[in-house]
Amino acid sequence: MLTVEDYLDNLKGKGFQFQEDAIGFIFFGKHYTNASDEIINIAIELTLKAQKRFDGSFYVALLEMLTENKINSRKAALKYVKERELLEI
């Protein structure tokens, strides 16, 4: 599992550029929800897939939903967003 910092570096290497405010949202969400790096990374991935860009409000809302529903794996997160029709998979 990658740390959030490593995951962001990985995405940067693939051409995704995060503005300073986006990085602020990412770490705000991490501290606000006390989510694991794995869940943070999943929320970032799903936000990018659903919004086609990084949307801080969507990310924080998604992260809250995942943590409130005790989602703790990528598989469970994908199932959760599919059931709620947040993302077509």
mmCIF file of the C-alpha atoms, coordinates in Angstrom:
data_MODEL
# 
_entry.id   MODEL 
# 
loop_
_atom_site.group_PDB 
_atom_site.id 
_atom_site.type_symbol 
_atom_site.label_atom_id 
_atom_site.label_alt_id 
_atom_site.label_comp_id 
_atom_site.label_asym_id 
_atom_site.label_entity_id 
_atom_site.label_seq_id 
_atom_site.pdbx_PDB_ins_code 
_atom_site.Cartn_x 
_atom_site.Cartn_y 
_atom_site.Cartn_z 
_atom_site.occupancy 
_atom_site.B_iso_or_equiv 
_atom_site.pdbx_formal_charge 
_atom_site.auth_seq_id 
_atom_site.auth_comp_id 
_atom_site.auth_asym_id 
_atom_site.auth_atom_id 
_atom_site.pdbx_PDB_model_num 
ATOM 1  C CA . MET A 1 1  ? 0.000   0.000  0.000   1.00 0.00 ? 1  MET A CA 1 
ATOM 2  C CA . LEU A 1 2  ? 1.233   3.460  -0.897  1.00 0.00 ? 2  LEU A CA 1 
ATOM 3  C CA . THR A 1 3  ? 1.218   6.386  1.479   1.00 0.00 ? 3  THR A CA 1 
ATOM 4  C CA . VAL A 1 4  ? -0.852  9.349  0.340   1.00 0.00 ? 4  VAL A CA 1 
ATOM 5  C CA . GLU A 1 5  ? 2.343   11.213 -0.509  1.00 0.00 ? 5  GLU A CA 1 
ATOM 6  C CA . ASP A 1 6  ? 3.629   8.300  -2.595  1.00 0.00 ? 6  ASP A CA 1 
ATOM 7  C CA . TYR A 1 7  ? 0.248   7.937  -4.313  1.00 0.00 ? 7  TYR A CA 1 
ATOM 8  C CA . LEU A 1 8  ? 0.235   11.630 -5.240  1.00 0.00 ? 8  LEU A CA 1 
ATOM 9  C CA . ASP A 1 9  ? 3.806   11.316 -6.555  1.00 0.00 ? 9  ASP A CA 1 
ATOM 10 C CA . ASN A 1 10 ? 2.705   8.280  -8.585  1.00 0.00 ? 10 ASN A CA 1 
ATOM 11 C CA . LEU A 1 11 ? -0.194  10.263 -10.082 1.00 0.00 ? 11 LEU A CA 1 
ATOM 12 C CA . LYS A 1 12 ? 2.138   13.193 -10.795 1.00 0.00 ? 12 LYS A CA 1 
ATOM 13 C CA . GLY A 1 13 ? 4.365   10.795 -12.721 1.00 0.00 ? 13 GLY A CA 1 
ATOM 14 C CA . LYS A 1 14 ? 1.333   9.867  -14.817 1.00 0.00 ? 14 LYS A CA 1 
ATOM 15 C CA . GLY A 1 15 ? 0.631   13.509 -15.641 1.00 0.00 ? 15 GLY A CA 1 
ATOM 16 C CA . PHE A 1 16 ? -1.885  14.500 -12.963 1.00 0.00 ? 16 PHE A CA 1 
ATOM 17 C CA . GLN A 1 17 ? -1.046  17.902 -11.554 1.00 0.00 ? 17 GLN A CA 1 
ATOM 18 C CA . PHE A 1 18 ? -2.634  18.806 -8.235  1.00 0.00 ? 18 PHE A CA 1 
ATOM 19 C CA . GLN A 1 19 ? -2.868  22.456 -7.279  1.00 0.00 ? 19 GLN A CA 1 
ATOM 20 C CA . GLU A 1 20 ? -1.978  23.511 -3.759  1.00 0.00 ? 20 GLU A CA 1 
ATOM 21 C CA . ASP A 1 21 ? -5.654  23.858 -2.794  1.00 0.00 ? 21 ASP A CA 1 
ATOM 22 C CA . ALA A 1 22 ? -6.338  20.269 -3.943  1.00 0.00 ? 22 ALA A CA 1 
ATOM 23 C CA . ILE A 1 23 ? -3.493  18.954 -1.822  1.00 0.00 ? 23 ILE A CA 1 
ATOM 24 C CA . GLY A 1 24 ? -4.909  20.989 1.057   1.00 0.00 ? 24 GLY A CA 1 
ATOM 25 C CA . PHE A 1 25 ? -8.304  19.293 0.593   1.00 0.00 ? 25 PHE A CA 1 
ATOM 26 C CA . ILE A 1 26 ? -6.669  15.876 0.479   1.00 0.00 ? 26 ILE A CA 1 
ATOM 27 C CA . PHE A 1 27 ? -4.873  16.355 3.782   1.00 0.00 ? 27 PHE A CA 1 
ATOM 28 C CA . PHE A 1 28 ? -7.812  18.162 5.369   1.00 0.00 ? 28 PHE A CA 1 
ATOM 29 C CA . GLY A 1 29 ? -9.978  15.134 4.543   1.00 0.00 ? 29 GLY A CA 1 
ATOM 30 C CA . LYS A 1 30 ? -7.362  12.778 5.923   1.00 0.00 ? 30 LYS A CA 1 
ATOM 31 C CA . HIS A 1 31 ? -7.203  14.583 9.255   1.00 0.00 ? 31 HIS A CA 1 
ATOM 32 C CA . TYR A 1 32 ? -10.951 15.300 9.388   1.00 0.00 ? 32 TYR A CA 1 
ATOM 33 C CA . THR A 1 33 ? -11.962 11.667 8.894   1.00 0.00 ? 33 THR A CA 1 
ATOM 34 C CA . ASN A 1 34 ? -8.872  9.990  10.358  1.00 0.00 ? 34 ASN A CA 1 
ATOM 35 C CA . ALA A 1 35 ? -9.035  7.615  7.374   1.00 0.00 ? 35 ALA A CA 1 
ATOM 36 C CA . SER A 1 36 ? -6.211  5.270  6.463   1.00 0.00 ? 36 SER A CA 1 
ATOM 37 C CA . ASP A 1 37 ? -3.924  6.075  3.555   1.00 0.00 ? 37 ASP A CA 1 
ATOM 38 C CA . GLU A 1 38 ? -5.564  3.260  1.597   1.00 0.00 ? 38 GLU A CA 1 
ATOM 39 C CA . ILE A 1 39 ? -9.017  4.855  1.919   1.00 0.00 ? 39 ILE A CA 1 
ATOM 40 C CA . ILE A 1 40 ? -7.621  8.314  1.134   1.00 0.00 ? 40 ILE A CA 1 
ATOM 41 C CA . ASN A 1 41 ? -6.009  6.936  -2.032  1.00 0.00 ? 41 ASN A CA 1 
ATOM 42 C CA . ILE A 1 42 ? -9.245  5.215  -3.033  1.00 0.00 ? 42 ILE A CA 1 
ATOM 43 C CA . ALA A 1 43 ? -11.212 8.425  -2.470  1.00 0.00 ? 43 ALA A CA 1 
ATOM 44 C CA . ILE A 1 44 ? -8.734  10.344 -4.648  1.00 0.00 ? 44 ILE A CA 1 
ATOM 45 C CA . GLU A 1 45 ? -8.977  7.704  -7.392  1.00 0.00 ? 45 GLU A CA 1 
ATOM 46 C CA . LEU A 1 46 ? -12.770 7.603  -7.331  1.00 0.00 ? 46 LEU A CA 1 
ATOM 47 C CA . THR A 1 47 ? -13.012 11.392 -7.286  1.00 0.00 ? 47 THR A CA 1 
ATOM 48 C CA . LEU A 1 48 ? -10.842 11.612 -10.396 1.00 0.00 ? 48 LEU A CA 1 
ATOM 49 C CA . LYS A 1 49 ? -12.881 8.908  -12.132 1.00 0.00 ? 49 LYS A CA 1 
ATOM 50 C CA . ALA A 1 50 ? -16.260 10.386 -11.218 1.00 0.00 ? 50 ALA A CA 1 
ATOM 51 C CA . GLN A 1 51 ? -15.454 14.063 -11.765 1.00 0.00 ? 51 GLN A CA 1 
ATOM 52 C CA . LYS A 1 52 ? -12.770 13.781 -14.489 1.00 0.00 ? 52 LYS A CA 1 
ATOM 53 C CA . ARG A 1 53 ? -10.736 16.191 -12.339 1.00 0.00 ? 53 ARG A CA 1 
ATOM 54 C CA . PHE A 1 54 ? -10.039 16.673 -8.652  1.00 0.00 ? 54 PHE A CA 1 
ATOM 55 C CA . ASP A 1 55 ? -13.097 18.191 -6.953  1.00 0.00 ? 55 ASP A CA 1 
ATOM 56 C CA . GLY A 1 56 ? -12.328 18.877 -3.304  1.00 0.00 ? 56 GLY A CA 1 
ATOM 57 C CA . SER A 1 57 ? -15.959 19.004 -2.175  1.00 0.00 ? 57 SER A CA 1 
ATOM 58 C CA . PHE A 1 58 ? -16.781 15.704 -3.874  1.00 0.00 ? 58 PHE A CA 1 
ATOM 59 C CA . TYR A 1 59 ? -13.643 14.124 -2.424  1.00 0.00 ? 59 TYR A CA 1 
ATOM 60 C CA . VAL A 1 60 ? -14.401 15.167 1.166   1.00 0.00 ? 60 VAL A CA 1 
ATOM 61 C CA . ALA A 1 61 ? -18.057 14.078 0.873   1.00 0.00 ? 61 ALA A CA 1 
ATOM 62 C CA . LEU A 1 62 ? -17.007 10.716 -0.597  1.00 0.00 ? 62 LEU A CA 1 
ATOM 63 C CA . LEU A 1 63 ? -14.362 10.251 2.064   1.00 0.00 ? 63 LEU A CA 1 
ATOM 64 C CA . GLU A 1 64 ? -16.931 10.981 4.781   1.00 0.00 ? 64 GLU A CA 1 
ATOM 65 C CA . MET A 1 65 ? -19.312 8.421  3.263   1.00 0.00 ? 65 MET A CA 1 
ATOM 66 C CA . LEU A 1 66 ? -16.615 5.773  3.063   1.00 0.00 ? 66 LEU A CA 1 
ATOM 67 C CA . THR A 1 67 ? -15.469 6.262  6.646   1.00 0.00 ? 67 THR A CA 1 
ATOM 68 C CA . GLU A 1 68 ? -18.986 6.564  8.087   1.00 0.00 ? 68 GLU A CA 1 
ATOM 69 C CA . ASN A 1 69 ? -19.906 3.285  6.416   1.00 0.00 ? 69 ASN A CA 1 
ATOM 70 C CA . LYS A 1 70 ? -16.704 1.620  7.609   1.00 0.00 ? 70 LYS A CA 1 
ATOM 71 C CA . ILE A 1 71 ? -15.477 0.934  4.075   1.00 0.00 ? 71 ILE A CA 1 
ATOM 72 C CA . ASN A 1 72 ? -11.922 -0.344 4.441   1.00 0.00 ? 72 ASN A CA 1 
ATOM 73 C CA . SER A 1 73 ? -10.915 -1.794 1.077   1.00 0.00 ? 73 SER A CA 1 
ATOM 74 C CA . ARG A 1 74 ? -10.865 -0.825 -2.583  1.00 0.00 ? 74 ARG A CA 1 
ATOM 75 C CA . LYS A 1 75 ? -13.285 -3.635 -3.439  1.00 0.00 ? 75 LYS A CA 1 
ATOM 76 C CA . ALA A 1 76 ? -15.783 -2.489 -0.807  1.00 0.00 ? 76 ALA A CA 1 
ATOM 77 C CA . ALA A 1 77 ? -15.426 1.143  -1.934  1.00 0.00 ? 77 ALA A CA 1 
ATOM 78 C CA . LEU A 1 78 ? -16.095 0.240  -5.571  1.00 0.00 ? 78 LEU A CA 1 
ATOM 79 C CA . LYS A 1 79 ? -19.156 -1.748 -4.531  1.00 0.00 ? 79 LYS A CA 1 
ATOM 80 C CA . TYR A 1 80 ? -20.371 1.140  -2.379  1.00 0.00 ? 80 TYR A CA 1 
ATOM 81 C CA . VAL A 1 81 ? -20.108 3.796  -5.109  1.00 0.00 ? 81 VAL A CA 1 
ATOM 82 C CA . LYS A 1 82 ? -21.636 1.473  -7.689  1.00 0.00 ? 82 LYS A CA 1 
ATOM 83 C CA . GLU A 1 83 ? -24.636 0.707  -5.450  1.00 0.00 ? 83 GLU A CA 1 
ATOM 84 C CA . ARG A 1 84 ? -25.183 4.437  -4.889  1.00 0.00 ? 84 ARG A CA 1 
ATOM 85 C CA . GLU A 1 85 ? -24.662 5.181  -8.582  1.00 0.00 ? 85 GLU A CA 1 
ATOM 86 C CA . LEU A 1 86 ? -21.891 7.685  -7.822  1.00 0.00 ? 86 LEU A CA 1 
ATOM 87 C CA . LEU A 1 87 ? -19.720 6.183  -10.526 1.00 0.00 ? 87 LEU A CA 1 
ATOM 88 C CA . GLU A 1 88 ? -20.349 3.891  -13.461 1.00 0.00 ? 88 GLU A CA 1 
ATOM 89 C CA . ILE A 1 89 ? -18.041 0.914  -13.193 1.00 0.00 ? 89 ILE A CA 1 
# 
